[in-house]
Coordinates of C-alpha atoms in Angstrom, one line a residue:
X757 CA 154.1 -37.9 51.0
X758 CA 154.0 -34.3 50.1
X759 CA 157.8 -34.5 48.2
X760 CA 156.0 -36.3 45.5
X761 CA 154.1 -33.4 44.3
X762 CA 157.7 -31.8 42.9
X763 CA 157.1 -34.2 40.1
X764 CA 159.5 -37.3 40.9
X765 CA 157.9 -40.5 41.0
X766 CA 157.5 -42.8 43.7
X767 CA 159.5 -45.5 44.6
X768 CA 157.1 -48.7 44.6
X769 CA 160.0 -51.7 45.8
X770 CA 163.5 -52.2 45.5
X771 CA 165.1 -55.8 44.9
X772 CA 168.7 -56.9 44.3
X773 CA 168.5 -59.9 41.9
X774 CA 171.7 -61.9 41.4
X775 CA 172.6 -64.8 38.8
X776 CA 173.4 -68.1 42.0
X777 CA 175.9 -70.6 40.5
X778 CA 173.6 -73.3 41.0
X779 CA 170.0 -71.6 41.2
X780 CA 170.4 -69.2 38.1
X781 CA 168.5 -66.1 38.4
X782 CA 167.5 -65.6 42.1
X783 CA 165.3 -62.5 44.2
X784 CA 168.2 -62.2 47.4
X785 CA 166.3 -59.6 48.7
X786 CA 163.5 -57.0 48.2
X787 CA 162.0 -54.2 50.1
X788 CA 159.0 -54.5 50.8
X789 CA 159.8 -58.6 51.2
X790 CA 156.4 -59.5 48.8
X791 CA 157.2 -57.3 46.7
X792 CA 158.5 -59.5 43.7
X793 CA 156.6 -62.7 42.5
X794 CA 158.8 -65.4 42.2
X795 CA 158.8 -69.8 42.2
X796 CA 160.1 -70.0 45.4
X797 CA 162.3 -72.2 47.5
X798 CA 164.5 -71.8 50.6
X799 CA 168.1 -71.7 50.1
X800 CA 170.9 -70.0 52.7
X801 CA 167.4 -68.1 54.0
X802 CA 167.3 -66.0 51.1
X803 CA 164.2 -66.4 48.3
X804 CA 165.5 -68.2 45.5
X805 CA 164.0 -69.0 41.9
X806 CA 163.7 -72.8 41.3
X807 CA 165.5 -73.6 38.3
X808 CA 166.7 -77.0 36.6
X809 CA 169.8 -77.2 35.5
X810 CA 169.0 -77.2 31.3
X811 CA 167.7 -73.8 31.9
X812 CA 171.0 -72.9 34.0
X813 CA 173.1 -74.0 31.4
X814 CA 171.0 -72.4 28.5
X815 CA 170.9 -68.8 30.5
X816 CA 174.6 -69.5 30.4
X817 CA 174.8 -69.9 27.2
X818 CA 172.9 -66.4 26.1
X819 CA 175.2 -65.0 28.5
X820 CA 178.8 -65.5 27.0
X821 CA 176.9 -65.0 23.7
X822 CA 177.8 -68.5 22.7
X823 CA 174.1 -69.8 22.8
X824 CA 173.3 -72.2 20.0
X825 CA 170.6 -75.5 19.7
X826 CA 174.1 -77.8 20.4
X827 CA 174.3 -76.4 24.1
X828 CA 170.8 -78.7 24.7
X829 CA 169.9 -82.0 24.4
X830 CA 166.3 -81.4 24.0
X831 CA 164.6 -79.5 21.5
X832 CA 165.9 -76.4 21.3
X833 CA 162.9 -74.2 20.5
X834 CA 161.4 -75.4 24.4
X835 CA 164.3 -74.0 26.2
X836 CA 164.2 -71.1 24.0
X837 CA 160.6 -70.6 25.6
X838 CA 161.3 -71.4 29.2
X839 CA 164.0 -68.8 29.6
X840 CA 161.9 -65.8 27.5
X841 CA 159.0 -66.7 29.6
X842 CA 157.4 -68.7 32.7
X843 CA 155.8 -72.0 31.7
X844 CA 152.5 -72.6 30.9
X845 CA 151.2 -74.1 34.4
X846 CA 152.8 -72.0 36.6
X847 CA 149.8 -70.1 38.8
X848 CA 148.6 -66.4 37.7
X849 CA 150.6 -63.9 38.8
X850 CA 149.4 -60.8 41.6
X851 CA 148.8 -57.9 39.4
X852 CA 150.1 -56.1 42.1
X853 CA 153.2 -57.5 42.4
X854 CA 156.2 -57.7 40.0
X855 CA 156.4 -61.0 38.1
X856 CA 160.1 -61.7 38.2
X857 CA 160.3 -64.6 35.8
X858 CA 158.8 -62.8 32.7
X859 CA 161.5 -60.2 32.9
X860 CA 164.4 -62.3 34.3
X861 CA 166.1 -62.3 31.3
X862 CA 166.7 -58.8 31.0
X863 CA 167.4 -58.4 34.5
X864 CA 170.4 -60.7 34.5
X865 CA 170.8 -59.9 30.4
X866 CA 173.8 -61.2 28.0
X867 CA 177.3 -59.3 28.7
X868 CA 176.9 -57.0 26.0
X869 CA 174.4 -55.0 28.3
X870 CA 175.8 -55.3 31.5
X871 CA 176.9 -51.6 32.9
X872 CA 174.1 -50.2 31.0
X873 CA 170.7 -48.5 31.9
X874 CA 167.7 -50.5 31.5
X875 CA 164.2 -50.0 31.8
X876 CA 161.6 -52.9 31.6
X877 CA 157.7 -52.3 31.6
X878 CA 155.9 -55.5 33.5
X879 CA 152.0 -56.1 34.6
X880 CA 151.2 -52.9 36.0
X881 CA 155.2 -51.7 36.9
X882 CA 158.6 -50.3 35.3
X883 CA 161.4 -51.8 36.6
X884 CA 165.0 -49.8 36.0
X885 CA 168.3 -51.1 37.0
X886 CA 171.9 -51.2 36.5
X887 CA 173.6 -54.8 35.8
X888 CA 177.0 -55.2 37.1
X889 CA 179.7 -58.1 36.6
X890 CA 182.5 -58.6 38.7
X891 CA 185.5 -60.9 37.8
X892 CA 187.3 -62.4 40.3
X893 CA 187.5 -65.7 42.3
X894 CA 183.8 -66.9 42.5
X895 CA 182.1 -70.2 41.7
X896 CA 181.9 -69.3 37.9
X897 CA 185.0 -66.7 37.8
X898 CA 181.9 -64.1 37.8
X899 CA 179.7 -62.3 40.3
X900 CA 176.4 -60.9 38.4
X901 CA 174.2 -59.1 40.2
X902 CA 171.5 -56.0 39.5
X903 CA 169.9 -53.6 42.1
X904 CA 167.0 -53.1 40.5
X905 CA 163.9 -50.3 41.3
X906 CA 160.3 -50.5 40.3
X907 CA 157.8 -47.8 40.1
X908 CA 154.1 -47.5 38.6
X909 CA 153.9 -48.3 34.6
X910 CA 153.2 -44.4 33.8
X911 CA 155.8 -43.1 35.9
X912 CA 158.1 -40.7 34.0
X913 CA 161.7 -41.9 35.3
X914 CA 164.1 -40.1 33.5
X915 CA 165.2 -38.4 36.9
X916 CA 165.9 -41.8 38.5
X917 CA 168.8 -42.9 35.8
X918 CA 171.5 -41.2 37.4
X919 CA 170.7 -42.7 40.9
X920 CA 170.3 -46.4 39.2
X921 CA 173.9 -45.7 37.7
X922 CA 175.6 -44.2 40.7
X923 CA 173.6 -47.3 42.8
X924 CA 175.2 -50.1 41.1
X925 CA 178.7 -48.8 40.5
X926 CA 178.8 -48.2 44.6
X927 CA 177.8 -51.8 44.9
X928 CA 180.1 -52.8 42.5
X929 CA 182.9 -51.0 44.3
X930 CA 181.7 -52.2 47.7
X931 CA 181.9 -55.6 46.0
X932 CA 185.4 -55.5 44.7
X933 CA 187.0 -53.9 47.9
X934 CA 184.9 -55.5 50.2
X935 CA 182.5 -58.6 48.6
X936 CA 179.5 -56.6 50.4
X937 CA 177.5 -58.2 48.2
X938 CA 178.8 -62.0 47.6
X939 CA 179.4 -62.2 51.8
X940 CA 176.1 -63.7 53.8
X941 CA 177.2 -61.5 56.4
X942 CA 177.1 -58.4 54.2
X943 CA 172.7 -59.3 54.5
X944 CA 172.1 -56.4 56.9
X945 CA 173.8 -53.4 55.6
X946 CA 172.2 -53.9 52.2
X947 CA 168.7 -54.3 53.6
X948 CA 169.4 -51.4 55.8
X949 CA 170.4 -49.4 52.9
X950 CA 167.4 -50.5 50.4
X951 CA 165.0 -49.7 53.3
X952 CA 166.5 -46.0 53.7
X953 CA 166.7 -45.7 50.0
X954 CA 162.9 -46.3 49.5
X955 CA 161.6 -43.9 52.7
X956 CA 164.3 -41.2 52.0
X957 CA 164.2 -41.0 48.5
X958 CA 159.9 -40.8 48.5
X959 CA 160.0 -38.7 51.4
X960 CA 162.8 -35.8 51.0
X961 CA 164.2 -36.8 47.4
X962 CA 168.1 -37.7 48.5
X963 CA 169.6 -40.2 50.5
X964 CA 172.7 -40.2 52.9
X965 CA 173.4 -42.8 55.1
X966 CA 176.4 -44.5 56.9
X967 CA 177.1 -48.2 55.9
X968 CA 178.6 -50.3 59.1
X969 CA 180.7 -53.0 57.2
X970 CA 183.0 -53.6 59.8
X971 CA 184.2 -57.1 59.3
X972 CA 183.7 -57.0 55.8
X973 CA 186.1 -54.6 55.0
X974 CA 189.1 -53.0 56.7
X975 CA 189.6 -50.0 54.3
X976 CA 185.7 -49.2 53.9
X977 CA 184.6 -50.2 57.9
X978 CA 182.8 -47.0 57.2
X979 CA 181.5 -45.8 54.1
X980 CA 179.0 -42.7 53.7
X981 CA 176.7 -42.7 51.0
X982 CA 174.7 -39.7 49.3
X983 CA 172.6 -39.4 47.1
X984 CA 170.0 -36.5 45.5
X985 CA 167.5 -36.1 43.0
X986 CA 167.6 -33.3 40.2
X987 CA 165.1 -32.5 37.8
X988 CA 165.4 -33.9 34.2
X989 CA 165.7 -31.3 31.7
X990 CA 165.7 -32.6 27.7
X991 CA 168.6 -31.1 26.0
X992 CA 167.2 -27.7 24.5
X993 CA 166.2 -28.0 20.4
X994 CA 167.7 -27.2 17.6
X995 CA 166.8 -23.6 17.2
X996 CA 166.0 -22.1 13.3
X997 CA 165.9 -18.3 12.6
X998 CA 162.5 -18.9 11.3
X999 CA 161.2 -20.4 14.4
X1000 CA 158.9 -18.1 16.5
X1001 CA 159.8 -18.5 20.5
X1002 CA 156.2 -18.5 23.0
X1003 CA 156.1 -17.8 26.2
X1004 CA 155.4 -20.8 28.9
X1005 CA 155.7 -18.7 31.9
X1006 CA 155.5 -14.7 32.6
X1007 CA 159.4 -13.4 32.4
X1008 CA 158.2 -10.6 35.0
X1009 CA 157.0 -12.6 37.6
X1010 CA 160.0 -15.0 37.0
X1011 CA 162.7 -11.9 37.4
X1012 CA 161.3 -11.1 40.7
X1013 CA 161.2 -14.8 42.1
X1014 CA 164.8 -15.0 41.6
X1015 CA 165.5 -11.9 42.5
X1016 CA 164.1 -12.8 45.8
X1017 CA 166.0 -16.0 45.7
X1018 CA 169.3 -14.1 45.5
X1019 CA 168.5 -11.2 47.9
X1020 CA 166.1 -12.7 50.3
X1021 CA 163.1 -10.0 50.8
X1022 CA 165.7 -7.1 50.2
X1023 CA 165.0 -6.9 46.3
X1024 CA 164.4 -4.0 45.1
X1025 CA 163.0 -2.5 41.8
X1026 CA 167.0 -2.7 40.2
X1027 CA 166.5 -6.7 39.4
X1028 CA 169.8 -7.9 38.5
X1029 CA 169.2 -10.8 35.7
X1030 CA 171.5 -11.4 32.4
X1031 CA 171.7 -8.6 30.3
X1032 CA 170.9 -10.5 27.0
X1033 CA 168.0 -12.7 28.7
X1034 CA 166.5 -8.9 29.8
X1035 CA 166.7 -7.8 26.4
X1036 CA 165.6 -11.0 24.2
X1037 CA 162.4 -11.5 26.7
X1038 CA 161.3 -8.3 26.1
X1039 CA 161.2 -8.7 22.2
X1040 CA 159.1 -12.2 23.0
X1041 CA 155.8 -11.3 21.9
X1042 CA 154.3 -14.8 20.1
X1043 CA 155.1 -13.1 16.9
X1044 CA 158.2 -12.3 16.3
X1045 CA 160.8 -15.0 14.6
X1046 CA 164.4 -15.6 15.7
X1047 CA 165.9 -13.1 13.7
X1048 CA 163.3 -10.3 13.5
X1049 CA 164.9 -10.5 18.1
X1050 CA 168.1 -10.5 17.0
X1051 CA 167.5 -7.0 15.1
X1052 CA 165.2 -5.8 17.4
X1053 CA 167.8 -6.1 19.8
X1054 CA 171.1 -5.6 17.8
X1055 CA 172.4 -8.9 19.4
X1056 CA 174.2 -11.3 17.1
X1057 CA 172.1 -13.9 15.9
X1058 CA 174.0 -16.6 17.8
X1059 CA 174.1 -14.8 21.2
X1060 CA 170.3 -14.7 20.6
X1061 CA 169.9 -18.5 19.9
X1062 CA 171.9 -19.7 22.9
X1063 CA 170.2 -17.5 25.0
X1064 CA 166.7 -19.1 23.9
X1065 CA 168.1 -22.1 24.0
X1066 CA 168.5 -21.4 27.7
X1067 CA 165.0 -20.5 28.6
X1068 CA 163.9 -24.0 26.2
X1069 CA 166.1 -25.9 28.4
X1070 CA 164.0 -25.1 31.6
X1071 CA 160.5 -25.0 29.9
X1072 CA 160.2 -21.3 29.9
X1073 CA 159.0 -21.2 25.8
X1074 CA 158.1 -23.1 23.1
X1075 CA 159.1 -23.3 19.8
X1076 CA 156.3 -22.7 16.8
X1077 CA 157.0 -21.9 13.5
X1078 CA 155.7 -18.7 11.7
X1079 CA 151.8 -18.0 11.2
X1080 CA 150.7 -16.9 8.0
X1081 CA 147.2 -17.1 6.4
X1082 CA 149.4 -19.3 3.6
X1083 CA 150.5 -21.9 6.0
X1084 CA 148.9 -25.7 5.5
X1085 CA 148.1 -27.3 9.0
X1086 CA 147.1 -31.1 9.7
X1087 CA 145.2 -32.5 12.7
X1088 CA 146.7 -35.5 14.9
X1089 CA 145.2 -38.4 16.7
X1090 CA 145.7 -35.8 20.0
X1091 CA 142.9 -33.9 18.6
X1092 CA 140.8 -36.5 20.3
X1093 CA 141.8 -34.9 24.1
X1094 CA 140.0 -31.6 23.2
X1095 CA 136.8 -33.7 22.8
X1096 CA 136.8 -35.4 26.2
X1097 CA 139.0 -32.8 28.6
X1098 CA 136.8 -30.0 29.5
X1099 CA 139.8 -28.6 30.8
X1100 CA 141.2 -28.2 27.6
X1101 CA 138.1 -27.1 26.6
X1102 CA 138.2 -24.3 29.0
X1103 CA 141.9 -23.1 28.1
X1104 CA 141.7 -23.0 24.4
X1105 CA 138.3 -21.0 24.7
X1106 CA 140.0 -18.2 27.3
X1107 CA 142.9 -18.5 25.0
X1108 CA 141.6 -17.7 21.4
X1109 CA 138.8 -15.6 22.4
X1110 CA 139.7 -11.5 21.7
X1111 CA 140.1 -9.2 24.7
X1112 CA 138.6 -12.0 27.0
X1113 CA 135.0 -11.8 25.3
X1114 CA 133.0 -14.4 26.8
X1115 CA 130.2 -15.7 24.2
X1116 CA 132.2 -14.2 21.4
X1117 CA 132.2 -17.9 20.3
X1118 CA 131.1 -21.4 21.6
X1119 CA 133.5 -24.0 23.1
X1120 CA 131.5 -26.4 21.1
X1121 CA 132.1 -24.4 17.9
X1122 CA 136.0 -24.7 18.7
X1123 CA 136.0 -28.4 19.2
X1124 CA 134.1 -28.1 15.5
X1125 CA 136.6 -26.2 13.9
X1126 CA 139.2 -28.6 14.7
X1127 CA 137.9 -31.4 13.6
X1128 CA 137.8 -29.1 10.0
X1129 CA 141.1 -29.0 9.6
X1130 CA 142.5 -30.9 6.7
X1131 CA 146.0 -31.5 4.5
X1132 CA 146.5 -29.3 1.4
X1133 CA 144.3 -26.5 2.5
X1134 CA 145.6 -23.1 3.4
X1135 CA 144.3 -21.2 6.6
X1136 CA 143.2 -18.3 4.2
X1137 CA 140.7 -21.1 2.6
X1138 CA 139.6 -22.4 5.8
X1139 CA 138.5 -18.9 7.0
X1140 CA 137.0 -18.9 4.0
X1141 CA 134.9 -22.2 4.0
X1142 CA 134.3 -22.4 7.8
X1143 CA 133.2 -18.4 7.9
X1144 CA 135.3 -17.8 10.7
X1145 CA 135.1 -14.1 12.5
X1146 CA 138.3 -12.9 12.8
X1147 CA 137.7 -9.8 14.1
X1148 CA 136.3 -11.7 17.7
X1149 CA 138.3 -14.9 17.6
X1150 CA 142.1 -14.7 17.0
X1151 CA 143.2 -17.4 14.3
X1152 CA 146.5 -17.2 14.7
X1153 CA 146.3 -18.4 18.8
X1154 CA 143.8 -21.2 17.9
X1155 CA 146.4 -22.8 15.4
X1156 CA 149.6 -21.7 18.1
X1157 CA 147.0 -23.6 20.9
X1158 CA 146.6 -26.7 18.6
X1159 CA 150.4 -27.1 17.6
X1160 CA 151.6 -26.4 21.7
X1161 CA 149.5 -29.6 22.9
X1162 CA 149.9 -31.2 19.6
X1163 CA 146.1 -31.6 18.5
X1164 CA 147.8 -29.8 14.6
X1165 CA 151.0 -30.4 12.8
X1166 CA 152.6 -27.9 10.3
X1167 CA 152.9 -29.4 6.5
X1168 CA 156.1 -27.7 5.2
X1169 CA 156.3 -27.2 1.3
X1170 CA 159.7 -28.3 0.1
X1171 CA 160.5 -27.2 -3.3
X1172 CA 162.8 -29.0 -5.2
X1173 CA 164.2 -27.2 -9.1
X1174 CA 164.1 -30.0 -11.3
X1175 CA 165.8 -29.6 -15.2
X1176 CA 163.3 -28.9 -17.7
X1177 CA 163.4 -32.2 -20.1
X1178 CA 162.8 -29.7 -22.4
X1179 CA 160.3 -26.5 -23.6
X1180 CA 159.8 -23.7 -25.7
X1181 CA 161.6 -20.5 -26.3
X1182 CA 158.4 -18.8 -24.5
X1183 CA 158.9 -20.9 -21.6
X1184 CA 162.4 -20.4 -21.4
X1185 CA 162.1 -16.6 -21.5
X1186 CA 160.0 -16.7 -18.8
X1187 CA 162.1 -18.6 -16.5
X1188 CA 165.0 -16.3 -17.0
X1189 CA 162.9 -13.5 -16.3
X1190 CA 161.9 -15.8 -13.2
X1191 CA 165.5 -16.4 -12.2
X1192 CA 166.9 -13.0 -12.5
X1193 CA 164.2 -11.5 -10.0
X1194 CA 165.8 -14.2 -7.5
X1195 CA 169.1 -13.0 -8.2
X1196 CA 168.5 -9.3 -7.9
X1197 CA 169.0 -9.3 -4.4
X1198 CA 172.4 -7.8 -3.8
X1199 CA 176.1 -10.0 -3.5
X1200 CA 175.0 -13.8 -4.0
X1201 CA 171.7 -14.1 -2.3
X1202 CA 170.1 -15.7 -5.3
X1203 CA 172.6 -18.1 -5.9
X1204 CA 171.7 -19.2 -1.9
X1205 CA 168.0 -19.2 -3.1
X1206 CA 168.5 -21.4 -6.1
X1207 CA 171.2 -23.6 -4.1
X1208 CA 168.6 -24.5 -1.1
X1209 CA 165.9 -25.9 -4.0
X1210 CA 167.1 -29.3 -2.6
X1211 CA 164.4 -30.6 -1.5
X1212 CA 165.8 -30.3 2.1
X1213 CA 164.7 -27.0 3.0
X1214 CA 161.3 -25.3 2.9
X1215 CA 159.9 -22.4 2.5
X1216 CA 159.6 -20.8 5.8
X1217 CA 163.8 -21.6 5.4
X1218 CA 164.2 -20.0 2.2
X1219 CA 161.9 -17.2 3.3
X1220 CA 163.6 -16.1 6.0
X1221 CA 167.2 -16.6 3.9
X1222 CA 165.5 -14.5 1.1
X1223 CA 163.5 -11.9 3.8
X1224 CA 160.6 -12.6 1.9
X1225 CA 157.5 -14.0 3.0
X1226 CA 155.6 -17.4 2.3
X1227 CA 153.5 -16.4 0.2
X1228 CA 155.5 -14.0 -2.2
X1229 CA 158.7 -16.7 -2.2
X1230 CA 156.0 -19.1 -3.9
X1231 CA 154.9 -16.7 -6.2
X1232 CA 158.3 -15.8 -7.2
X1233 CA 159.5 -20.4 -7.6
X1234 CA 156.4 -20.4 -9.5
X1235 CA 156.7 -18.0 -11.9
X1236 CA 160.6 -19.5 -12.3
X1237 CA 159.2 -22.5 -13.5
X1238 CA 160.2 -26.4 -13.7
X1239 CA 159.6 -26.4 -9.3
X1240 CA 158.1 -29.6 -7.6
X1241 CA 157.0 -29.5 -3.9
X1242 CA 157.6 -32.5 -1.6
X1243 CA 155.1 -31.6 1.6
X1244 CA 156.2 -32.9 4.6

């Protein structure tokens, strides 16, 4: 299935599971039909769960919330464990199949979850699904049921919630106008529709299909369904002036794709793109900080951000914050993947090496120098201690390369201005001396300074607010006296 290459995950089974008055939580149906592991018994020709009734009446219980040890006339702690799991005799389970009873509970949940999405990891699958109630005149003044789908454990499904949502509220709406789903006789357009779900949705990524449910209902004897899958996109970060934007993909190559898109093979040189994208990706250079663009461009700093927000939201840059030789890095446990993905091995070599010099150094030297890096020390001192040439291998790129795939984490400095318990005149001089350097800047820009000595801002933050660097902001909280740093 070529479709699955796009990046959406494939659809392993769908079952609808529904709570049976007198069976409890019951497989109806599932596609492919062995899908699901369940304790089986025949009932109206559908697969069933075999229940007795204290567990029926205990799952009741958890699901008006008014479960307590009176509702049992056993020991309460033993029902507790047959409904959270199966019981200790029951045969293994088929790895390859999903084990129904160890998540049954959470696919026929309490009320307080029901309209909600769910995802549950079991054995070797994630299951995600929608549970829906429906009042009205049924055996228990209540029809629950869930429509549940189930793809590999490490499948990122993020782009399947919307089609679990919309899923269950058609069902739901089929139910109430119809009882599609409470009907024996609404059997076949459900198993026709699961069927077409799984080979459309795998095989083209949407779904339209017309339901026959003529004698179920009048008003819906026809009813079209369609249904299409989008991309997930996180919602774009919180963008700082001080953070530096890098670039995921090449902004020329991407103007003249959709150019093409819009104009066929008719583009010309004269691409038409947004004015302020055109001008803030020409000032992206790996360098330059959020409001060195906006004056580069003589855009407002806002119009800036929202436009870099933009190209965030569909993965065309990252955001790092700003390299100097007086920043404090930390590995992670990531830095593990460098030592076992030659891959990775590969990029970071082509990608900190000068003017693509091959042999300028090793790609087991690189692995070395990560595994260097340690808390409290300054990138100045670890050139320093780990005689790095700078001139043939570019520091700045081998940090940006560790903090992209999260092998390094910045340590921030935080200061914080605490009140001197008390000092001598000498001491006092100097830190009005200290403080009236901060305060030269012109209007109130010291008075911002000293205000931001929180604790809650660092001092890339303060930097930036000051149009100072890192290393002279220090020099000047230092020499002001009575500052602690909180490094986070």
């Amino acid at each position: 299935m070529a479709f699955m290459h796009s990046g959406f995950p494939e659809i392993r089974a769908i079952f609808l599971a529904q709570f049976h008055p007198d069976l409890g939580p019951i497989v109806r149906l599932s596609v492919p039909e062995d899908a699901v592991d369940v304790e089986q018994r025949v009932y109206n020709d559908q697969v069933c769960i075999k229940n007795d009734d204290m567990r029926i009446s205990g799952l009741m219980a958890a699901l008006d919330g008014s479960f307590s040890p009176s509702c049992f006339d056993q020991e309460p702690a033993e029902v507790i464990e047959l409904i959270k799991r199966p019981e200790p005799d029951r045969p293994a389970v088929d790895s390859s199949k999903i084990d129904f009873n160890s998540i049954q509970t959470l696919i026929i949940p309490k009320l307080t979850l029901f309209e909600r999405l769910i995802t549950v990891n079991t054995g070797r699958h994630k299951v995600m699904c929608y549970p829906i109630a429906v009042e009205g005149n049924y055996p228990r003044n209540v029809f629950i049921f869930n429509m549940c789908f189930a793809f590999d454990i490490d499948a990122d499904t993020k782009c399947y919630g919307a089609v679990v949502k919309r899923v269950g509220c058609l069902l739901k709406e089929l139910e109430i106008t119809g009882n599609l789903l409470s009907d024996p006789e609404g059997t076949r357009p459900l198993v026709t529709m699961m069927r077409q779900l799984v080979s459309k949705l795998n095989a083209h990524g949407e779904y339209q299909i017309e339901l026959d449910l003529k004698g179920l209902s009048q008003p819906m004897a026809s009813t079209g369904i369609s249904i299409k899958l989008f991309p997930y996109y996180e919602n774009p970060k919180t963008i700082k002036p001080y953070h530096v934007p890098v670039k995921l993909v090449d902004f020329d190559i991407a103007k003249r794709k959709s150019a093409q898109t819009v104009y066929q093979e008719h583009a010309s040189n004269d691409i038409m793109w947004d004015l302020v994208l055109d001008k803030v990706t020409e000032c992206i250079d790996n360098i330059n900080h959020v409001r060195r663009i906006a004056q580069l461009t003589l855009i407002r700093e806002e119009t800036v951000v929202l436009a870099l927000k933009h190209l965030d939201y569909y993965g065309c840059i990252a955001l790092v914050d700003i390299f100097q030789f007086s920043n404090v890095y930390e590995g992670q446990y990531q830095v593990m993947d460098i030592f076992r993905n030659a891959w990775l091995q590969r990029e970071c070599h082509n990608y900190v090496t000068r003017d693509g010099q091959a042999g300028s150094i090793s790609i087991e030297k690189l692995i070395h120098l990560y595994s260097t890096i340690r808390q409290r020390k300054s990138v100045a001192d670890w050139i320093v201690d780990n005689d790095v040439d700078v001139e043939r291998f570019d520091v700045r790129r081998f940090f940006m390369f560790g903090v992209l795939h999260q092998m390094l984490r910045r340590v921030h400095y935080y200061p914080v201005l605490c009140k001197p318990a008390g000092g001598s005149a000498q001491q006092s001089s100097e830190s009005s001396e200290a403080s009236s350097v901060l305060e030269e800047e012109p209007g109130q820009l010291g008075a911002r300074v000293l205000g931001m000595l929180d604790g809650t801002h660092h001092l890339d933050e303060i930097g930036i607010t000051a149009e100072k660097d890192t290393a002279t902001m220090r020099e000047l909280l230092d020499k002001h006296g009575n500052i602690e740093y909180i490094l986070l």
